[in-house]
PDB file of C-alpha atoms in Angstrom:
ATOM      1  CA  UNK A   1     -35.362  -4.030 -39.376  1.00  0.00           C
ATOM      2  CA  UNK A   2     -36.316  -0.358 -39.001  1.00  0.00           C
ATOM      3  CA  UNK A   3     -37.299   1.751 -36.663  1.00  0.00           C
ATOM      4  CA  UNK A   4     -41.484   1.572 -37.400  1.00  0.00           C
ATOM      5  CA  UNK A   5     -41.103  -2.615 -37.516  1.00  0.00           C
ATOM      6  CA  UNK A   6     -38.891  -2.607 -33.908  1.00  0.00           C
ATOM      7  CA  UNK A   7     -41.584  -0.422 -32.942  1.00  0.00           C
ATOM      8  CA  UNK A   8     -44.302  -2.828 -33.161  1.00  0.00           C
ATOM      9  CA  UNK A   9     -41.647  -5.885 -32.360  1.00  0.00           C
ATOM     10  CA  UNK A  10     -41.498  -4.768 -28.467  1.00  0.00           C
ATOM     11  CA  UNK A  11     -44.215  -2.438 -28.034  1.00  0.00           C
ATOM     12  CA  UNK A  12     -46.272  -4.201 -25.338  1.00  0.00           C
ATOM     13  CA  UNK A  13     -44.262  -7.270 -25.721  1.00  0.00           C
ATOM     14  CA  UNK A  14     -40.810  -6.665 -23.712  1.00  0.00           C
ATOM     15  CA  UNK A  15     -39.390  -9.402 -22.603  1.00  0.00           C
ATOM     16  CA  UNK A  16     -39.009  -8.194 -18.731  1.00  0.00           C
ATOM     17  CA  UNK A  17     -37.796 -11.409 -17.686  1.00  0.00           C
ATOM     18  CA  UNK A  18     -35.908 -12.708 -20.328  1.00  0.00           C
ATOM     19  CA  UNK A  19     -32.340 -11.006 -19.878  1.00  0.00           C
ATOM     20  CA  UNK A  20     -31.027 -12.854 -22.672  1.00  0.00           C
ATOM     21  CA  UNK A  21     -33.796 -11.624 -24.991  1.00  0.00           C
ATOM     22  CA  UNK A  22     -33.730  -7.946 -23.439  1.00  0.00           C
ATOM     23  CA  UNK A  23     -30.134  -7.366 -23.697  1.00  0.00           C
ATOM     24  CA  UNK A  24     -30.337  -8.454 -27.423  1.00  0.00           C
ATOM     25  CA  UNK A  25     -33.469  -5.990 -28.040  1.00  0.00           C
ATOM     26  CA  UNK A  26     -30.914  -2.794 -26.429  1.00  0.00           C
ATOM     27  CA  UNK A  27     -28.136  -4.088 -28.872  1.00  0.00           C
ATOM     28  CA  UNK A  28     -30.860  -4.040 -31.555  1.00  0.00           C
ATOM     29  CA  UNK A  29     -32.265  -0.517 -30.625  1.00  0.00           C
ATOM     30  CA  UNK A  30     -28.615   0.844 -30.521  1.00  0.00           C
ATOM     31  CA  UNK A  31     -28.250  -0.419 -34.076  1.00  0.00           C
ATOM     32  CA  UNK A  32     -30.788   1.207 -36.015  1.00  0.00           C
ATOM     33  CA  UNK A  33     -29.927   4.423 -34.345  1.00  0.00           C
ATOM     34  CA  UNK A  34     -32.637   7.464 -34.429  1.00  0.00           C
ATOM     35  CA  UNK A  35     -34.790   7.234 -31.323  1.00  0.00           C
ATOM     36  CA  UNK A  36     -34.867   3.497 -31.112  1.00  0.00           C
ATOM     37  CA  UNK A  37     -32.682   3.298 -27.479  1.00  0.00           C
ATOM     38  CA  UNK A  38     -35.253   5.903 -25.693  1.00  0.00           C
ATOM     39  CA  UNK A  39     -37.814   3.529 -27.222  1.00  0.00           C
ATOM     40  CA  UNK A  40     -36.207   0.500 -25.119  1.00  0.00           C
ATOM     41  CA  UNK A  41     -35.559   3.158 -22.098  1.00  0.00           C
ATOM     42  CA  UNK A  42     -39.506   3.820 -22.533  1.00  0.00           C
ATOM     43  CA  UNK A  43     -40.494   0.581 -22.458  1.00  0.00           C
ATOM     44  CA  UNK A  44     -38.474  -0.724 -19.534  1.00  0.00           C
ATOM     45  CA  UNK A  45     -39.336   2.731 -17.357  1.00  0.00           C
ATOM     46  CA  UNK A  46     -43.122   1.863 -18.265  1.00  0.00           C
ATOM     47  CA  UNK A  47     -43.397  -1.443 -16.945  1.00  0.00           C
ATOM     48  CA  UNK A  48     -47.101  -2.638 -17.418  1.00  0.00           C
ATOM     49  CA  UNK A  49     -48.631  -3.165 -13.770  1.00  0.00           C
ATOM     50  CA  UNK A  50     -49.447  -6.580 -14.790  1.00  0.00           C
ATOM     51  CA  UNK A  51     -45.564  -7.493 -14.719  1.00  0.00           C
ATOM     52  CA  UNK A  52     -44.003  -8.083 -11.571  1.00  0.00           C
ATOM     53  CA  UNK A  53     -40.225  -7.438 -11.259  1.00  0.00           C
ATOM     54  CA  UNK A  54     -37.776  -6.816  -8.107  1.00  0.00           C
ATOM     55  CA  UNK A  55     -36.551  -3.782  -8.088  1.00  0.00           C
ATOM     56  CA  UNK A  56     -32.848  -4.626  -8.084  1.00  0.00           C
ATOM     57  CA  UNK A  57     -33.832  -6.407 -11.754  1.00  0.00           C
ATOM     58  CA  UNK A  58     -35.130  -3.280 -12.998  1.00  0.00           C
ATOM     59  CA  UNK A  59     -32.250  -1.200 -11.632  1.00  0.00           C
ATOM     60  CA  UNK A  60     -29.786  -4.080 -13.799  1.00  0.00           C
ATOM     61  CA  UNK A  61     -31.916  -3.392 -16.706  1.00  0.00           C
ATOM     62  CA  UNK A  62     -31.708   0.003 -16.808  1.00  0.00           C
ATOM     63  CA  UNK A  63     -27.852   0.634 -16.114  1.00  0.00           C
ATOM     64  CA  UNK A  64     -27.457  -1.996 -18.887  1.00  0.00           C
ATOM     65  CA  UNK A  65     -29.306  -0.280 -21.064  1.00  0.00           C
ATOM     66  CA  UNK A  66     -27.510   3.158 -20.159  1.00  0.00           C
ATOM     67  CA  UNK A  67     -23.812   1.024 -19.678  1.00  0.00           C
ATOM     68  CA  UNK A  68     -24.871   0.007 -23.790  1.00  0.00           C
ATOM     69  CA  UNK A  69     -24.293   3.535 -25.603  1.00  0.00           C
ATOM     70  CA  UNK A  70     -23.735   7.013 -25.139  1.00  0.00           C
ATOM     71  CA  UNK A  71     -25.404   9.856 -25.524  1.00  0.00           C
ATOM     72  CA  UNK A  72     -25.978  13.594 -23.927  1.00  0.00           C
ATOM     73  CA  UNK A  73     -30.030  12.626 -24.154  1.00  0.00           C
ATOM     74  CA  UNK A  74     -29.147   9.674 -21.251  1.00  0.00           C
ATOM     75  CA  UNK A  75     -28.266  12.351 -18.787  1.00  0.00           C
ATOM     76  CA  UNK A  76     -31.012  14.490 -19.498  1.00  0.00           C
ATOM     77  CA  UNK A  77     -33.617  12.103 -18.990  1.00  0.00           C
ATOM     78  CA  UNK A  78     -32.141  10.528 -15.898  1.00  0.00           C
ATOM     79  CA  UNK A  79     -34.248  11.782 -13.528  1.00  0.00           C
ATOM     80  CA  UNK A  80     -37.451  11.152 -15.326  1.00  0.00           C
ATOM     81  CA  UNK A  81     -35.976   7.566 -15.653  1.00  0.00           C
ATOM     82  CA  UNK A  82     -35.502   6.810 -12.269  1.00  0.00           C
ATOM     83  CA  UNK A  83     -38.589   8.389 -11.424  1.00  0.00           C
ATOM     84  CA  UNK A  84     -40.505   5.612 -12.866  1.00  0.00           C
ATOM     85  CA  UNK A  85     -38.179   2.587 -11.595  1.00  0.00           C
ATOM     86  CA  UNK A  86     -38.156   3.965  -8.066  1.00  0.00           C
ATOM     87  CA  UNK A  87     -42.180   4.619  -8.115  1.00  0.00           C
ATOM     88  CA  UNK A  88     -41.971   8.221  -7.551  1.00  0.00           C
ATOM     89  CA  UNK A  89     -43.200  11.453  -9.566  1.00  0.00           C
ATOM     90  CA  UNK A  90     -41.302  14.275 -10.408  1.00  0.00           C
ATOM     91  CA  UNK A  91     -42.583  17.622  -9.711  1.00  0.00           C
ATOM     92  CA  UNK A  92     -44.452  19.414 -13.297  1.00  0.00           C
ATOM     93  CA  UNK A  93     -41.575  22.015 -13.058  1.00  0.00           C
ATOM     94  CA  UNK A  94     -39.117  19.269 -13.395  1.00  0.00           C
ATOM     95  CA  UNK A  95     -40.489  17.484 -15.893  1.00  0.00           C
ATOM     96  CA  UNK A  96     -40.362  21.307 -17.409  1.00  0.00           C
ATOM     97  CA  UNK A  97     -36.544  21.647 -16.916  1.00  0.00           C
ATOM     98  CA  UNK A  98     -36.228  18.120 -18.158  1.00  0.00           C
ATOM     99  CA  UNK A  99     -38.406  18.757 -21.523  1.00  0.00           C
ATOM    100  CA  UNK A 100     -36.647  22.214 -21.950  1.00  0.00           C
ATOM    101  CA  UNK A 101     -33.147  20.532 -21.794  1.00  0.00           C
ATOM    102  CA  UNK A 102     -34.826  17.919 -24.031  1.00  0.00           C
ATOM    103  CA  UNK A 103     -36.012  20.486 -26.880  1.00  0.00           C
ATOM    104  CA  UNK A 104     -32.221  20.787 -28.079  1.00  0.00           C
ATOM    105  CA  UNK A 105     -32.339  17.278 -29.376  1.00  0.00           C
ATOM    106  CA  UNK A 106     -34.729  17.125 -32.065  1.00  0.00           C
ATOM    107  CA  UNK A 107     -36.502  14.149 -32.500  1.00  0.00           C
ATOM    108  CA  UNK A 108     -36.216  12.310 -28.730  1.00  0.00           C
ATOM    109  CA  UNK A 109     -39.509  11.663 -29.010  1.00  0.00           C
ATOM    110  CA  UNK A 110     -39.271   8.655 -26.825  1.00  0.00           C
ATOM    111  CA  UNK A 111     -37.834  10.320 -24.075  1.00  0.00           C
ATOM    112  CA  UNK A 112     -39.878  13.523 -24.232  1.00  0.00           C
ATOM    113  CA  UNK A 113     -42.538  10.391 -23.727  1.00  0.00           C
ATOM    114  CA  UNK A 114     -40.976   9.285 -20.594  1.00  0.00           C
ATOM    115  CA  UNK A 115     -40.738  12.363 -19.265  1.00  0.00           C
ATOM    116  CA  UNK A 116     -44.402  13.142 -19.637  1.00  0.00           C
ATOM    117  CA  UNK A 117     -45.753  10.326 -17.659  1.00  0.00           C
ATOM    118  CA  UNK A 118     -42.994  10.915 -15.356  1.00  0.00           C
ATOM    119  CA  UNK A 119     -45.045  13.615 -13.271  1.00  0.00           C
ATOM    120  CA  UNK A 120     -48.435  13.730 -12.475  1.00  0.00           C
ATOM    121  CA  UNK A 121     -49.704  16.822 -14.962  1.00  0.00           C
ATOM    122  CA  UNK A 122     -53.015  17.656 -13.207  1.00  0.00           C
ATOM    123  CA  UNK A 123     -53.112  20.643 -15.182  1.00  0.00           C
ATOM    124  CA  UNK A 124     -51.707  19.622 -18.440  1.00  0.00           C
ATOM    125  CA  UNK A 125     -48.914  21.950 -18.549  1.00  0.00           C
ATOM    126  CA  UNK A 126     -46.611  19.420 -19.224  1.00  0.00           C
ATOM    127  CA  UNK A 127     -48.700  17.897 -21.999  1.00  0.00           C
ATOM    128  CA  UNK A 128     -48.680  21.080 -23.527  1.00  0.00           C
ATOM    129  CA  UNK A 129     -45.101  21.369 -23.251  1.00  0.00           C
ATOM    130  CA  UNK A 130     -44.624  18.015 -24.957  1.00  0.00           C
ATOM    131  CA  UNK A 131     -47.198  19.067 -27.552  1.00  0.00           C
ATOM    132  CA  UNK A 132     -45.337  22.061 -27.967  1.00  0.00           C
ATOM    133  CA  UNK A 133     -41.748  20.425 -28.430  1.00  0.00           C
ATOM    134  CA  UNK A 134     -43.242  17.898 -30.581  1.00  0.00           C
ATOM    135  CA  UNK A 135     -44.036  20.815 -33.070  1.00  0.00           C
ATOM    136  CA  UNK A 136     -41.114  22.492 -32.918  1.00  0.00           C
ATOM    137  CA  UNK A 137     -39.048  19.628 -34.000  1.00  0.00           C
ATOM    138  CA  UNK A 138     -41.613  18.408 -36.961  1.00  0.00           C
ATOM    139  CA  UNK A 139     -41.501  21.815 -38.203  1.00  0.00           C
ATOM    140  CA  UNK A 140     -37.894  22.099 -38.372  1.00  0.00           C
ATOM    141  CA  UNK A 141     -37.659  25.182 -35.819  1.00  0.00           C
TER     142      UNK A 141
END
């Protein structure tokens, strides 16, 4: 499978309460490499509202998920991460830091996504950041 098909294989259809079935999709993600973990970290930090799911589950989820593989981008977007689990926002400038730090890693597109909805933007510097970092790494810069 690769990385476009996984894409459209979880995308709206995690299975939150399968941990059989979850923990098989990080082992997948880790796999085919590229940006396919930070797509699992995206989906689990972006629960829909119409799942329900205790807190402590999520919290298993996501340390599983980071436990699975290592990498420098993990640390990075950490705080974004536990922003959405924990039902808080970051402040814009964080999410700033975050996407700055970020920027070195071409091609994290999935968690330059997290950290955009991590904060609440309500003047759309962030999304202009993002924007901004997204061409910067398609150009090559």
């Amino acid at each position: 499978m690769n990385y476009e098909e996984f894409y459209y294989s979880i995308d709206c259809k995690f299975p939150y309460h399968d941990e059989s079935e979850w923990k098989r999709i990080v082992a997948q993600s880790i796999e085919i490499g590229e940006d396919a973990p930070f797509l699992v970290l995206h989906e689990i930090c972006r629960m829909p509202a119409s799942e329900k799911l205790e807190h402590a589950k999520h919290m298993e989820m996501y340390k599983y998920w980071k436990d699975s593989f290592s990498s420098p981008v993990q640390e990075i977007v950490e705080p974004a991460s536990l922003s959405y689990i924990n039902k808080m926002e970051l402040s814009d400038n964080e999410a700033l830091d975050i996407m700055d730090k970020l920027s070195e890693y071409p091609e994290s597109y999935s968690a330059l996504q997290v950290v955009l909805f991590s904060c609440p933007d309500d003047d759309e510097i962030v999304d202009d950041k993002y924007q901004e970092t997204i061409r910067l790494w398609k150009s090559g810069a």
